[in-house]
PDB file of C-alpha atoms in Angstrom:
ATOM      1  CA  MET A 359      23.869  -4.929   0.302  1.00  0.00           C
ATOM      2  CA  ALA A 360      26.395  -3.683  -2.224  1.00  0.00           C
ATOM      3  CA  ASP A 361      27.495  -0.806  -4.396  1.00  0.00           C
ATOM      4  CA  ALA A 362      24.980  -1.141  -7.245  1.00  0.00           C
ATOM      5  CA  ALA A 363      27.597   0.098  -9.746  1.00  0.00           C
ATOM      6  CA  SER A 364      30.166  -2.574  -8.817  1.00  0.00           C
ATOM      7  CA  PRO A 365      29.967  -5.818 -10.791  1.00  0.00           C
ATOM      8  CA  GLU A 366      32.066  -7.643  -8.186  1.00  0.00           C
ATOM      9  CA  ALA A 367      29.923  -6.481  -5.261  1.00  0.00           C
ATOM     10  CA  VAL A 368      26.667  -7.306  -7.033  1.00  0.00           C
ATOM     11  CA  ALA A 369      28.030 -10.732  -8.021  1.00  0.00           C
ATOM     12  CA  ARG A 370      28.497 -11.475  -4.300  1.00  0.00           C
ATOM     13  CA  ILE A 371      24.796 -10.755  -3.726  1.00  0.00           C
ATOM     14  CA  TYR A 372      23.802 -13.216  -6.449  1.00  0.00           C
ATOM     15  CA  GLU A 373      26.200 -15.783  -5.018  1.00  0.00           C
ATOM     16  CA  ALA A 374      25.000 -15.362  -1.419  1.00  0.00           C
ATOM     17  CA  LYS A 375      21.348 -15.566  -2.410  1.00  0.00           C
ATOM     18  CA  GLY A 376      21.820 -18.433  -4.863  1.00  0.00           C
ATOM     19  CA  ARG A 377      20.081 -16.225  -7.399  1.00  0.00           C
ATOM     20  CA  SER A 378      20.503 -16.187 -11.165  1.00  0.00           C
ATOM     21  CA  ALA A 379      22.218 -13.066 -12.523  1.00  0.00           C
ATOM     22  CA  ASP A 380      19.403 -12.612 -15.035  1.00  0.00           C
ATOM     23  CA  GLN A 381      17.135 -11.553 -12.157  1.00  0.00           C
ATOM     24  CA  PRO A 382      17.423  -7.759 -11.701  1.00  0.00           C
ATOM     25  CA  LEU A 383      18.115  -6.114  -8.363  1.00  0.00           C
ATOM     26  CA  ILE A 384      16.502  -2.920  -7.094  1.00  0.00           C
ATOM     27  CA  VAL A 385      18.801   0.076  -6.793  1.00  0.00           C
ATOM     28  CA  HIS A 386      18.119   2.071  -3.640  1.00  0.00           C
ATOM     29  CA  ILE A 387      18.778   5.771  -4.091  1.00  0.00           C
ATOM     30  CA  ALA A 388      18.454   8.920  -1.972  1.00  0.00           C
ATOM     31  CA  SER A 389      15.984  10.947  -4.044  1.00  0.00           C
ATOM     32  CA  MET A 390      14.429  11.491  -7.430  1.00  0.00           C
ATOM     33  CA  ASP A 391      17.366  13.799  -8.140  1.00  0.00           C
ATOM     34  CA  THR A 392      19.784  10.852  -7.990  1.00  0.00           C
ATOM     35  CA  SER A 393      17.614   8.731 -10.306  1.00  0.00           C
ATOM     36  CA  ALA A 394      19.162  10.497 -13.309  1.00  0.00           C
ATOM     37  CA  HIS A 395      22.348   8.497 -12.755  1.00  0.00           C
ATOM     38  CA  TRP A 396      20.431   5.253 -13.255  1.00  0.00           C
ATOM     39  CA  ALA A 397      17.571   6.106 -15.619  1.00  0.00           C
ATOM     40  CA  THR A 398      16.969   8.086 -18.798  1.00  0.00           C
ATOM     41  CA  ASP A 399      13.862   9.535 -20.400  1.00  0.00           C
ATOM     42  CA  ILE A 400      12.032   9.587 -17.057  1.00  0.00           C
ATOM     43  CA  PRO A 401       8.352  10.219 -17.793  1.00  0.00           C
ATOM     44  CA  GLU A 402       6.439  12.931 -15.971  1.00  0.00           C
ATOM     45  CA  TYR A 403       4.100  10.386 -14.364  1.00  0.00           C
ATOM     46  CA  ALA A 404       7.106   8.674 -12.749  1.00  0.00           C
ATOM     47  CA  ILE A 405       8.257  11.993 -11.303  1.00  0.00           C
ATOM     48  CA  THR A 406       4.763  12.577  -9.922  1.00  0.00           C
ATOM     49  CA  LEU A 407       4.669   9.093  -8.380  1.00  0.00           C
ATOM     50  CA  ALA A 408       8.086   9.633  -6.816  1.00  0.00           C
ATOM     51  CA  ARG A 409       7.003  12.948  -5.303  1.00  0.00           C
ATOM     52  CA  ASP A 410       3.864  11.340  -3.887  1.00  0.00           C
ATOM     53  CA  PHE A 411       5.247   8.013  -2.632  1.00  0.00           C
ATOM     54  CA  TRP A 412       8.982   8.382  -1.983  1.00  0.00           C
ATOM     55  CA  PRO A 413      10.441   7.683   0.414  1.00  0.00           C
ATOM     56  CA  GLY A 414       8.445   4.497   0.641  1.00  0.00           C
ATOM     57  CA  PRO A 415       8.042   0.912  -0.588  1.00  0.00           C
ATOM     58  CA  MET A 416       7.370   1.837  -4.238  1.00  0.00           C
ATOM     59  CA  THR A 417       9.806   0.769  -6.953  1.00  0.00           C
ATOM     60  CA  LEU A 418       9.847   2.610 -10.263  1.00  0.00           C
ATOM     61  CA  ASP A 419      10.900   0.541 -13.258  1.00  0.00           C
ATOM     62  CA  LEU A 420      12.531   3.000 -15.676  1.00  0.00           C
ATOM     63  CA  LYS A 421      14.543   2.948 -18.889  1.00  0.00           C
ATOM     64  CA  ARG A 422      18.066   2.293 -17.733  1.00  0.00           C
ATOM     65  CA  SER A 423      21.071   4.557 -18.260  1.00  0.00           C
ATOM     66  CA  ASP A 424      24.597   3.437 -19.136  1.00  0.00           C
ATOM     67  CA  LEU A 425      25.388   3.175 -15.399  1.00  0.00           C
ATOM     68  CA  ALA A 426      22.681   0.525 -14.953  1.00  0.00           C
ATOM     69  CA  MET A 427      24.585  -2.256 -16.641  1.00  0.00           C
ATOM     70  CA  ASP A 428      23.366  -5.811 -17.291  1.00  0.00           C
ATOM     71  CA  PHE A 429      24.703  -7.124 -13.979  1.00  0.00           C
ATOM     72  CA  ILE A 430      22.281  -4.928 -11.965  1.00  0.00           C
ATOM     73  CA  ALA A 431      19.413  -4.873 -14.497  1.00  0.00           C
ATOM     74  CA  GLY A 432      19.473  -8.601 -15.190  1.00  0.00           C
ATOM     75  CA  GLY A 433      19.931  -7.876 -18.892  1.00  0.00           C
ATOM     76  CA  GLN A 434      16.636  -5.983 -19.082  1.00  0.00           C
ATOM     77  CA  GLU A 435      16.226  -2.567 -20.691  1.00  0.00           C
ATOM     78  CA  THR A 436      14.908  -1.120 -17.434  1.00  0.00           C
ATOM     79  CA  VAL A 437      16.168  -0.628 -13.890  1.00  0.00           C
ATOM     80  CA  GLY A 438      14.161  -0.686 -10.660  1.00  0.00           C
ATOM     81  CA  LEU A 439      14.696   2.335  -8.396  1.00  0.00           C
ATOM     82  CA  ARG A 440      13.459   2.914  -4.853  1.00  0.00           C
ATOM     83  CA  VAL A 441      13.946   5.481  -2.101  1.00  0.00           C
ATOM     84  CA  PRO A 442      13.452   3.589   1.176  1.00  0.00           C
ATOM     85  CA  ALA A 443      11.525   5.119   4.046  1.00  0.00           C
ATOM     86  CA  HIS A 444      13.431   3.362   6.819  1.00  0.00           C
ATOM     87  CA  SER A 445      15.559   5.965   8.582  1.00  0.00           C
ATOM     88  CA  ILE A 446      18.679   3.785   8.902  1.00  0.00           C
ATOM     89  CA  ALA A 447      18.563   2.634   5.266  1.00  0.00           C
ATOM     90  CA  PHE A 448      17.937   6.196   4.115  1.00  0.00           C
ATOM     91  CA  ALA A 449      20.856   7.525   6.188  1.00  0.00           C
ATOM     92  CA  LEU A 450      23.168   4.782   4.894  1.00  0.00           C
ATOM     93  CA  ILE A 451      22.301   5.563   1.276  1.00  0.00           C
ATOM     94  CA  ASN A 452      22.788   9.289   1.811  1.00  0.00           C
ATOM     95  CA  GLU A 453      26.189   8.682   3.396  1.00  0.00           C
ATOM     96  CA  PHE A 454      27.179   6.366   0.547  1.00  0.00           C
ATOM     97  CA  ILE A 455      26.183   9.005  -2.008  1.00  0.00           C
ATOM     98  CA  ALA A 456      28.042  11.707  -0.051  1.00  0.00           C
ATOM     99  CA  GLU A 457      31.162   9.515  -0.373  1.00  0.00           C
ATOM    100  CA  GLY A 458      30.777   9.356  -4.157  1.00  0.00           C
ATOM    101  CA  GLY A 459      28.505   6.343  -4.627  1.00  0.00           C
ATOM    102  CA  TYR A 460      25.389   6.327  -6.796  1.00  0.00           C
ATOM    103  CA  GLY A 461      23.112   3.694  -5.266  1.00  0.00           C
ATOM    104  CA  ILE A 462      22.954   0.530  -3.220  1.00  0.00           C
ATOM    105  CA  ALA A 463      21.647  -2.883  -4.224  1.00  0.00           C
ATOM    106  CA  ALA A 464      19.941  -4.219  -1.108  1.00  0.00           C
ATOM    107  CA  PRO A 465      17.733  -7.267  -1.627  1.00  0.00           C
ATOM    108  CA  SER A 466      16.054  -9.240   1.119  1.00  0.00           C
ATOM    109  CA  VAL A 467      18.351 -11.465   3.175  1.00  0.00           C
ATOM    110  CA  ASN A 468      16.725 -14.780   2.285  1.00  0.00           C
ATOM    111  CA  LYS A 469      18.144 -17.293  -0.150  1.00  0.00           C
ATOM    112  CA  PHE A 470      16.442 -17.061  -3.535  1.00  0.00           C
ATOM    113  CA  GLY A 471      13.050 -18.775  -3.421  1.00  0.00           C
ATOM    114  CA  ALA A 472      13.115 -19.229   0.367  1.00  0.00           C
ATOM    115  CA  VAL A 473      10.952 -17.571   2.996  1.00  0.00           C
ATOM    116  CA  SER A 474      12.495 -14.402   4.420  1.00  0.00           C
ATOM    117  CA  PRO A 475      14.077 -14.941   7.834  1.00  0.00           C
ATOM    118  CA  THR A 476      12.451 -13.224  10.787  1.00  0.00           C
ATOM    119  CA  THR A 477      15.269 -13.410  13.336  1.00  0.00           C
ATOM    120  CA  VAL A 478      18.945 -12.493  13.415  1.00  0.00           C
ATOM    121  CA  GLN A 479      19.756 -16.142  14.154  1.00  0.00           C
ATOM    122  CA  ALA A 480      17.941 -17.263  10.991  1.00  0.00           C
ATOM    123  CA  VAL A 481      19.873 -14.707   8.909  1.00  0.00           C
ATOM    124  CA  GLU A 482      23.180 -15.869  10.398  1.00  0.00           C
ATOM    125  CA  GLU A 483      22.329 -19.510   9.719  1.00  0.00           C
ATOM    126  CA  GLY A 484      21.304 -18.828   6.128  1.00  0.00           C
ATOM    127  CA  LEU A 485      24.130 -16.507   5.154  1.00  0.00           C
ATOM    128  CA  SER A 486      26.885 -17.293   7.672  1.00  0.00           C
ATOM    129  CA  SER A 487      29.459 -18.175   5.043  1.00  0.00           C
ATOM    130  CA  TYR A 488      29.076 -14.677   3.555  1.00  0.00           C
ATOM    131  CA  LEU A 489      29.124 -12.620   6.751  1.00  0.00           C
TER     132      LEU A 489
END
């Protein structure tokens, strides 16, 4: 995971995953209120969906703001935003935002194109040079 507004931090994610930088990453945020940092012209239906399904596993793909630069959006005109339901992830994001951050890029821990690991040992083996 990384500061979604930091090109250097996000570059490390792409490097660790062996993923092309033209593949966007999801930005995990704390609430619909914090989506305004990352997205513009948010349609009413997106606000309704967020109220109904966030926190949860739904990602909204919205017109990106100036903060959502090419390195996080993969060069696309949109940015994917999600408010996770997991209590630890949610607490981490809230703490990061309280410290002045705007969102966290947190993809799965597998190498790009590989099956997601299911044990700590498998994660360590796959990403040990980045831990």
